[in-house]
Amino acid sequence: MWPASDYTRITIESAQALGHRVMSLSNPDRVVLDIEGADLASLQREVANKVLSDDPYVAQLRVGQFNASTVRLVIDLKAGVKPQSFVLQPVANYGHRLVLDLYPLVPPDDLMAMVQQQEALVSGEPREKKPLKDPLAPRPVMIVIDPGHGGEDPGAVGARGSLEKDVTLKIARKLKALAEQDPNLRVALTRDADYFIPLPVRVEKARRAKADLFISIHADAFVQPHARGSSVFALSERGATSAAARWLASKENDADLIGGVSLDTKDRYLAQTLLDLSQTATINDSLKLGKQVLAELGDINSLHKNYVEQAGFAVLKAPDIPSILIETAFISNPEEERRLNDDAYQTRMAKAILDGVKRYVAKNPPVRSTIAALPKQDPGS
């Protein structure tokens, strides 16, 4: 189980494919999942103590034998949800998976919550909104930070067992905290907990937030432990700048296969986000942003390449937002893995990224006049 404010995911893994049927019931709210070919005793063991008290949507799980060939899983809810189920074929270290995603009927407004939090006083009282003294002064810059991987997709695994998804979230949180100290910056995370987000949904979150900049944070891995150094990537329209960049983009783009995405959901977000692949100006701005960040990273770590590389990263395909992907270090390198798990070094990494962003913003202030109102979200978003 992967509980989060965006949605709660329940995954049942098995040696062979499982047939299933899903029903939503009310009074009280619950979801019923009938599973064909499952073993009752095994499922009873697995659901024990799986529900966390702070799960936003699930109160408890109950299992019973519905008929000779079907086990019934009843999900008692704290609030009504929109369930979405699908099956996944074996991939990476996973066998067959039956996935049930429980989306809130009214999706949380992440951006509005972020704005309210940043505009609150220490006492908790809302700060009085005042117009800018200079109407021509630059408005605050909206930055969306994307901690790579999450949930069932651990990303790369270090020699000592460190998970990329954990390292990226810690660095992203530190980067957000540092950026929030600057009154000229607004910041939001694509995820602030351990759960999976499809790549197109990450892009859509940035576009919904009217982001000026999008920064995806990762920790690279290679088959040889001696590979080391930080890297910054931008999108490419004409192919990768190196075989290594092409390989890395392919590996990162496989996240949706590992994390598990309903094709219906994926196609919907692709239709919404890949509106314009003629994005030369945006890519040029991404390269400028990446160059500034790479220069700052070079002060705290060796650089794998001393220039911004390019490849077809799906998470960088917002057509109107300068976007970069940062490989902070090689988690497969024992020395760099140790540093990536060091709290002080994570802070230094976050500060270097922020310094690069500020240098870019100083030379390229945002041109849009306001942060536009958010469109209504689909319940599945």
Short mmCIF file of C-alpha atoms in Angstrom, two decimals:
data_model
loop_
_atom_site.label_atom_id
_atom_site.label_comp_id
_atom_site.label_asym_id
_atom_site.label_seq_id
_atom_site.Cartn_x
_atom_site.Cartn_y
_atom_site.Cartn_z
CA MET A 1 0.00 0.00 0.00
CA TRP A 2 1.18 3.50 -0.90
CA PRO A 3 -0.96 6.15 0.84
CA ALA A 4 -0.70 9.81 -0.20
CA SER A 5 -2.93 12.85 -0.50
CA ASP A 6 -3.01 12.45 -4.28
CA TYR A 7 -4.29 8.87 -4.08
CA THR A 8 -3.79 5.58 -2.26
CA ARG A 9 -2.48 2.63 -4.23
CA ILE A 10 -3.04 -1.01 -3.30
CA THR A 11 -0.99 -3.57 -5.23
CA ILE A 12 -1.37 -7.34 -5.12
CA GLU A 13 1.58 -9.23 -6.60
CA SER A 14 1.31 -12.87 -7.60
CA ALA A 15 3.07 -15.61 -9.52
CA GLN A 16 0.29 -15.69 -12.11
CA ALA A 17 -2.25 -13.21 -13.45
CA LEU A 18 -5.36 -12.67 -11.30
CA GLY A 19 -8.83 -11.96 -12.61
CA HIS A 20 -10.78 -9.33 -10.69
CA ARG A 21 -13.89 -7.19 -10.41
CA VAL A 22 -14.28 -3.86 -8.59
CA MET A 23 -17.44 -2.36 -7.04
CA SER A 24 -18.07 0.85 -5.10
CA LEU A 25 -20.65 0.77 -2.30
CA SER A 26 -22.02 3.47 -0.01
CA ASN A 27 -23.57 3.74 3.46
CA PRO A 28 -20.88 3.20 4.58
CA ASP A 29 -18.38 4.05 1.83
CA ARG A 30 -16.31 1.06 0.76
CA VAL A 31 -14.73 -0.54 -2.30
CA VAL A 32 -15.09 -4.27 -2.94
CA LEU A 33 -12.40 -6.11 -4.91
CA ASP A 34 -13.26 -9.69 -5.93
CA ILE A 35 -10.10 -11.61 -6.86
CA GLU A 36 -10.19 -14.85 -8.78
CA GLY A 37 -7.53 -17.42 -8.05
CA ALA A 38 -6.21 -15.80 -4.86
CA ASP A 39 -5.45 -17.76 -1.70
CA LEU A 40 -7.49 -16.59 1.31
CA ALA A 41 -4.91 -17.40 3.99
CA SER A 42 -2.12 -15.74 2.05
CA LEU A 43 -4.14 -12.57 1.48
CA GLN A 44 -5.21 -12.44 5.13
CA ARG A 45 -1.57 -12.52 6.19
CA GLU A 46 -0.58 -9.84 3.72
CA VAL A 47 -3.28 -7.28 4.60
CA ALA A 48 -2.61 -7.48 8.35
CA ASN A 49 -1.25 -4.17 9.66
CA LYS A 50 -0.95 -2.73 6.15
CA VAL A 51 -3.22 0.28 6.75
CA LEU A 52 -1.52 3.31 8.29
CA SER A 53 -3.51 5.48 10.66
CA ASP A 54 -2.78 8.58 8.56
CA ASP A 55 -3.93 7.02 5.28
CA PRO A 56 -6.18 9.76 3.84
CA TYR A 57 -8.70 7.38 2.31
CA VAL A 58 -8.51 3.83 3.73
CA ALA A 59 -9.81 3.00 7.22
CA GLN A 60 -9.29 -0.77 7.21
CA LEU A 61 -9.06 -3.89 5.01
CA ARG A 62 -11.18 -7.03 5.42
CA VAL A 63 -10.78 -10.33 3.57
CA GLY A 64 -13.19 -13.23 3.16
CA GLN A 65 -13.94 -16.18 0.89
CA PHE A 66 -16.71 -15.05 -1.49
CA ASN A 67 -17.08 -18.38 -3.30
CA ALA A 68 -14.96 -21.42 -4.12
CA SER A 69 -12.76 -19.55 -6.62
CA THR A 70 -13.01 -15.94 -5.42
CA VAL A 71 -11.55 -14.09 -2.46
CA ARG A 72 -13.21 -10.77 -1.57
CA LEU A 73 -11.19 -7.81 -0.30
CA VAL A 74 -13.34 -5.12 1.31
CA ILE A 75 -11.76 -1.68 1.66
CA ASP A 76 -13.51 0.41 4.29
CA LEU A 77 -13.09 4.09 3.45
CA LYS A 78 -12.75 7.33 5.36
CA ALA A 79 -14.27 9.18 2.41
CA GLY A 80 -15.72 8.41 -0.99
CA VAL A 81 -13.22 7.60 -3.73
CA LYS A 82 -13.07 6.89 -7.42
CA PRO A 83 -11.40 3.47 -7.84
CA GLN A 84 -9.36 2.59 -10.88
CA SER A 85 -7.98 -0.94 -11.38
CA PHE A 86 -5.65 -2.48 -13.93
CA VAL A 87 -3.19 -5.35 -14.29
CA LEU A 88 0.52 -5.26 -15.08
CA GLN A 89 2.72 -7.90 -16.63
CA PRO A 90 5.98 -8.89 -14.89
CA VAL A 91 8.72 -6.25 -15.15
CA ALA A 92 12.02 -5.63 -13.33
CA ASN A 93 11.76 -7.40 -9.96
CA TYR A 94 7.96 -7.59 -9.98
CA GLY A 95 5.73 -10.51 -10.91
CA HIS A 96 2.14 -10.15 -12.10
CA ARG A 97 0.45 -7.20 -10.39
CA LEU A 98 -3.15 -6.27 -9.78
CA VAL A 99 -3.28 -2.53 -9.03
CA LEU A 100 -6.12 -0.63 -7.40
CA ASP A 101 -5.78 3.17 -7.24
CA LEU A 102 -8.20 5.06 -4.98
CA TYR A 103 -8.55 8.67 -6.14
CA PRO A 104 -10.41 11.28 -4.06
CA LEU A 105 -13.71 12.48 -5.48
CA VAL A 106 -12.48 16.04 -4.93
CA PRO A 107 -8.73 16.12 -5.70
CA PRO A 108 -6.54 18.13 -3.32
CA ASP A 109 -5.48 21.54 -4.59
CA ASP A 110 -1.73 21.25 -4.07
CA LEU A 111 -0.85 24.68 -5.44
CA MET A 112 -3.43 26.54 -3.38
CA ALA A 113 -2.27 24.74 -0.24
CA MET A 114 1.29 25.74 -1.04
CA VAL A 115 0.35 29.39 -1.55
CA GLN A 116 -1.64 29.49 1.69
CA GLN A 117 1.24 27.95 3.60
CA GLN A 118 3.80 30.39 2.24
CA GLU A 119 1.59 33.39 2.87
CA ALA A 120 0.87 32.48 6.50
CA LEU A 121 2.55 34.29 9.37
CA VAL A 122 4.48 32.40 12.01
CA SER A 123 1.44 32.80 14.26
CA GLY A 124 -0.67 31.05 11.69
CA GLU A 125 -2.70 34.12 10.76
CA PRO A 126 -2.97 34.92 7.04
CA ARG A 127 -0.68 37.67 5.89
CA GLU A 128 -2.48 40.74 4.54
CA LYS A 129 -2.08 40.84 0.77
CA LYS A 130 -0.60 44.08 -0.48
CA PRO A 131 0.03 45.23 -4.05
CA LEU A 132 3.61 45.52 -5.23
CA LYS A 133 5.04 48.96 -4.66
CA ASP A 134 6.41 48.92 -8.17
CA PRO A 135 3.83 47.51 -10.62
CA LEU A 136 6.63 46.82 -13.10
CA ALA A 137 8.72 44.87 -10.60
CA PRO A 138 9.25 41.17 -11.44
CA ARG A 139 6.63 38.88 -9.94
CA PRO A 140 7.59 35.84 -7.84
CA VAL A 141 9.01 32.94 -9.82
CA MET A 142 7.09 29.64 -9.59
CA ILE A 143 9.39 26.60 -9.36
CA VAL A 144 8.12 23.02 -9.42
CA ILE A 145 10.56 20.49 -7.98
CA ASP A 146 10.16 16.86 -8.99
CA PRO A 147 11.72 14.20 -6.72
CA GLY A 148 12.38 11.33 -9.12
CA HIS A 149 10.76 7.90 -8.76
CA GLY A 150 8.69 6.92 -5.68
CA GLY A 151 6.37 4.23 -4.41
CA GLU A 152 6.79 0.97 -6.27
CA ASP A 153 9.47 2.55 -8.43
CA PRO A 154 12.58 2.75 -6.20
CA GLY A 155 14.84 4.08 -8.94
CA ALA A 156 18.50 3.13 -8.69
CA VAL A 157 19.76 1.13 -5.71
CA GLY A 158 23.13 1.86 -4.13
CA ALA A 159 25.74 -0.69 -3.08
CA ARG A 160 24.68 -0.22 0.55
CA GLY A 161 21.00 -0.48 -0.32
CA SER A 162 20.17 3.24 -0.55
CA LEU A 163 17.16 3.93 -2.74
CA GLU A 164 17.18 6.74 -5.27
CA LYS A 165 13.55 7.62 -4.47
CA ASP A 166 14.47 8.36 -0.83
CA VAL A 167 17.54 10.45 -1.64
CA THR A 168 15.75 12.54 -4.25
CA LEU A 169 12.86 13.31 -1.89
CA LYS A 170 15.22 14.45 0.89
CA ILE A 171 17.16 16.75 -1.44
CA ALA A 172 13.94 18.09 -2.97
CA ARG A 173 12.51 18.91 0.46
CA LYS A 174 15.71 20.74 1.41
CA LEU A 175 15.66 22.65 -1.87
CA LYS A 176 12.05 23.66 -1.26
CA ALA A 177 12.81 24.81 2.29
CA LEU A 178 15.73 26.94 1.13
CA ALA A 179 13.82 28.44 -1.79
CA GLU A 180 10.88 29.37 0.45
CA GLN A 181 13.18 31.72 2.36
CA ASP A 182 13.35 33.93 -0.74
CA PRO A 183 10.22 36.13 -1.03
CA ASN A 184 10.70 36.23 -4.80
CA LEU A 185 10.27 32.47 -5.19
CA ARG A 186 7.25 30.18 -4.95
CA VAL A 187 7.84 26.44 -4.74
CA ALA A 188 5.83 23.23 -5.08
CA LEU A 189 6.80 19.55 -5.10
CA THR A 190 5.30 17.00 -7.48
CA ARG A 191 5.35 14.58 -4.53
CA ASP A 192 6.08 15.05 -0.83
CA ALA A 193 5.79 11.40 0.20
CA ASP A 194 6.71 7.93 -0.98
CA TYR A 195 4.27 7.22 -3.79
CA PHE A 196 4.41 6.77 -7.55
CA ILE A 197 3.53 9.49 -10.05
CA PRO A 198 3.45 8.73 -13.80
CA LEU A 199 5.87 10.84 -15.85
CA PRO A 200 3.17 12.69 -17.83
CA VAL A 201 1.35 13.52 -14.59
CA ARG A 202 4.52 15.14 -13.24
CA VAL A 203 4.59 17.34 -16.33
CA GLU A 204 0.89 18.13 -15.97
CA LYS A 205 1.36 19.11 -12.31
CA ALA A 206 3.96 21.66 -13.39
CA ARG A 207 1.73 23.07 -16.10
CA ARG A 208 -1.27 23.21 -13.74
CA ALA A 209 0.88 25.17 -11.27
CA LYS A 210 1.80 27.63 -14.04
CA ALA A 211 5.45 26.83 -13.33
CA ASP A 212 8.19 29.09 -14.63
CA LEU A 213 10.82 26.38 -14.05
CA PHE A 214 10.70 22.60 -13.63
CA ILE A 215 13.53 20.74 -11.90
CA SER A 216 13.57 16.93 -11.74
CA ILE A 217 16.03 15.49 -9.20
CA HIS A 218 17.65 12.07 -9.56
CA ALA A 219 20.68 10.03 -8.42
CA ASP A 220 22.28 8.10 -11.25
CA ALA A 221 23.53 4.51 -11.36
CA PHE A 222 25.82 2.60 -13.68
CA VAL A 223 26.92 -1.00 -14.02
CA GLN A 224 30.46 -0.09 -12.89
CA PRO A 225 30.90 1.38 -9.39
CA HIS A 226 33.68 3.78 -10.44
CA ALA A 227 31.32 6.04 -12.43
CA ARG A 228 30.94 9.33 -10.58
CA GLY A 229 29.99 13.00 -10.84
CA SER A 230 26.98 15.27 -11.25
CA SER A 231 25.14 15.82 -14.53
CA VAL A 232 22.41 18.11 -15.86
CA PHE A 233 20.15 17.23 -18.77
CA ALA A 234 17.72 19.11 -20.98
CA LEU A 235 15.27 17.83 -23.57
CA SER A 236 16.45 17.16 -27.10
CA GLU A 237 14.41 17.42 -30.29
CA ARG A 238 17.06 15.78 -32.45
CA GLY A 239 18.30 12.81 -30.47
CA ALA A 240 20.66 12.37 -27.54
CA THR A 241 24.02 14.14 -27.32
CA SER A 242 25.72 10.88 -26.33
CA ALA A 243 25.08 7.17 -26.11
CA ALA A 244 25.16 7.45 -22.31
CA ALA A 245 22.51 10.20 -22.35
CA ARG A 246 20.32 8.09 -24.65
CA TRP A 247 20.70 5.09 -22.33
CA LEU A 248 19.89 7.16 -19.27
CA ALA A 249 16.79 8.71 -20.85
CA SER A 250 15.54 5.26 -21.83
CA LYS A 251 16.10 4.01 -18.28
CA GLU A 252 14.35 6.99 -16.69
CA ASN A 253 11.45 6.73 -19.15
CA ASP A 254 10.94 3.12 -18.07
CA ALA A 255 9.73 4.41 -14.68
CA ASP A 256 6.12 4.18 -15.85
CA LEU A 257 6.59 0.48 -16.64
CA ILE A 258 7.99 -0.21 -13.17
CA GLY A 259 5.65 2.05 -11.22
CA GLY A 260 2.64 0.88 -13.16
CA VAL A 261 0.38 3.17 -15.18
CA SER A 262 -3.10 2.61 -16.51
CA LEU A 263 -2.94 3.15 -20.26
CA ASP A 264 -6.14 5.18 -20.14
CA THR A 265 -4.63 7.57 -17.61
CA LYS A 266 -1.32 7.78 -19.45
CA ASP A 267 -2.95 8.56 -22.78
CA ARG A 268 -5.11 11.26 -21.19
CA TYR A 269 -2.15 13.09 -19.72
CA LEU A 270 -0.08 12.70 -22.85
CA ALA A 271 -2.86 14.37 -24.80
CA GLN A 272 -2.93 17.23 -22.28
CA THR A 273 0.79 17.86 -21.92
CA LEU A 274 2.50 17.15 -25.21
CA LEU A 275 0.67 20.01 -26.91
CA ASP A 276 3.57 21.33 -28.91
CA LEU A 277 6.76 19.50 -29.72
CA SER A 278 8.10 22.56 -31.53
CA GLN A 279 9.68 23.95 -28.39
CA THR A 280 13.05 25.26 -29.51
CA ALA A 281 12.81 28.42 -27.40
CA THR A 282 11.90 26.44 -24.28
CA ILE A 283 14.79 24.04 -24.83
CA ASN A 284 17.19 26.95 -25.26
CA ASP A 285 16.02 28.38 -21.94
CA SER A 286 16.39 24.93 -20.38
CA LEU A 287 20.00 24.81 -21.57
CA LYS A 288 20.67 28.23 -20.04
CA LEU A 289 19.14 27.13 -16.74
CA GLY A 290 21.08 23.87 -16.83
CA LYS A 291 24.36 25.66 -17.49
CA GLN A 292 23.95 27.85 -14.40
CA VAL A 293 23.01 24.90 -12.18
CA LEU A 294 25.84 22.74 -13.53
CA ALA A 295 28.38 25.46 -12.74
CA GLU A 296 27.21 25.53 -9.11
CA LEU A 297 27.23 21.74 -8.81
CA GLY A 298 30.84 21.77 -10.00
CA ASP A 299 31.79 23.63 -6.83
CA ILE A 300 30.66 20.80 -4.54
CA ASN A 301 31.19 17.68 -6.69
CA SER A 302 33.04 16.49 -9.74
CA LEU A 303 31.11 16.77 -13.00
CA HIS A 304 30.42 13.71 -15.11
CA LYS A 305 30.32 16.02 -18.16
CA ASN A 306 31.18 19.72 -18.09
CA TYR A 307 28.26 20.66 -20.33
CA VAL A 308 24.49 20.21 -20.27
CA GLU A 309 23.58 16.99 -22.07
CA GLN A 310 20.36 16.39 -23.98
CA ALA A 311 18.11 13.39 -24.59
CA GLY A 312 14.43 12.49 -24.91
CA PHE A 313 13.40 12.51 -21.25
CA ALA A 314 9.61 12.22 -21.02
CA VAL A 315 9.50 14.21 -17.78
CA LEU A 316 11.04 17.25 -19.51
CA LYS A 317 8.43 17.55 -22.25
CA ALA A 318 6.40 20.48 -20.98
CA PRO A 319 6.29 22.61 -24.15
CA ASP A 320 6.28 25.96 -22.35
CA ILE A 321 8.35 25.45 -19.17
CA PRO A 322 12.17 25.48 -19.07
CA SER A 323 12.91 22.05 -17.59
CA ILE A 324 16.05 20.26 -16.46
CA LEU A 325 16.84 16.85 -14.99
CA ILE A 326 19.67 16.78 -12.43
CA GLU A 327 21.60 13.61 -11.71
CA THR A 328 22.99 14.76 -8.37
CA ALA A 329 25.60 11.96 -8.17
CA PHE A 330 26.04 8.26 -8.85
CA ILE A 331 24.30 6.32 -6.09
CA SER A 332 26.06 3.23 -7.48
CA ASN A 333 29.42 4.77 -6.49
CA PRO A 334 30.09 3.81 -2.83
CA GLU A 335 31.70 7.17 -1.97
CA GLU A 336 28.98 9.22 -3.65
CA GLU A 337 26.28 7.02 -2.11
CA ARG A 338 27.69 7.82 1.33
CA ARG A 339 27.67 11.56 0.57
CA LEU A 340 24.13 11.43 -0.84
CA ASN A 341 22.94 10.03 2.50
CA ASP A 342 24.70 12.75 4.50
CA ASP A 343 22.29 15.41 5.72
CA ALA A 344 24.82 18.23 5.42
CA TYR A 345 25.79 17.22 1.90
CA GLN A 346 22.13 17.04 0.85
CA THR A 347 21.78 20.63 2.05
CA ARG A 348 24.90 21.68 0.11
CA MET A 349 23.49 20.00 -2.99
CA ALA A 350 20.15 21.77 -2.56
CA LYS A 351 21.87 25.13 -2.06
CA ALA A 352 24.00 24.65 -5.18
CA ILE A 353 20.90 23.93 -7.24
CA LEU A 354 19.13 26.98 -5.80
CA ASP A 355 22.13 29.24 -6.45
CA GLY A 356 22.13 28.12 -10.08
CA VAL A 357 18.40 28.80 -10.36
CA LYS A 358 18.83 32.29 -8.89
CA ARG A 359 21.62 33.10 -11.35
CA TYR A 360 19.37 32.05 -14.22
CA VAL A 361 16.38 34.00 -12.92
CA ALA A 362 18.50 37.14 -12.48
CA LYS A 363 19.33 37.03 -16.18
CA ASN A 364 15.97 35.67 -17.35
CA PRO A 365 13.11 37.07 -15.23
CA PRO A 366 9.65 35.56 -15.88
CA VAL A 367 7.61 37.25 -18.58
CA ARG A 368 4.08 36.14 -17.65
CA SER A 369 2.33 38.85 -15.66
CA THR A 370 0.39 36.69 -13.19
CA ILE A 371 -0.03 33.15 -11.99
CA ALA A 372 -3.30 32.28 -13.68
CA ALA A 373 -6.16 30.57 -11.93
CA LEU A 374 -5.95 26.80 -11.88
CA PRO A 375 -8.20 24.73 -14.12
CA LYS A 376 -10.46 22.20 -12.48
CA GLN A 377 -8.79 18.85 -12.01
CA ASP A 378 -10.04 15.54 -13.20
CA PRO A 379 -10.84 13.22 -10.28
CA GLY A 380 -8.14 10.87 -11.54
CA SER A 381 -5.39 13.49 -11.47
#
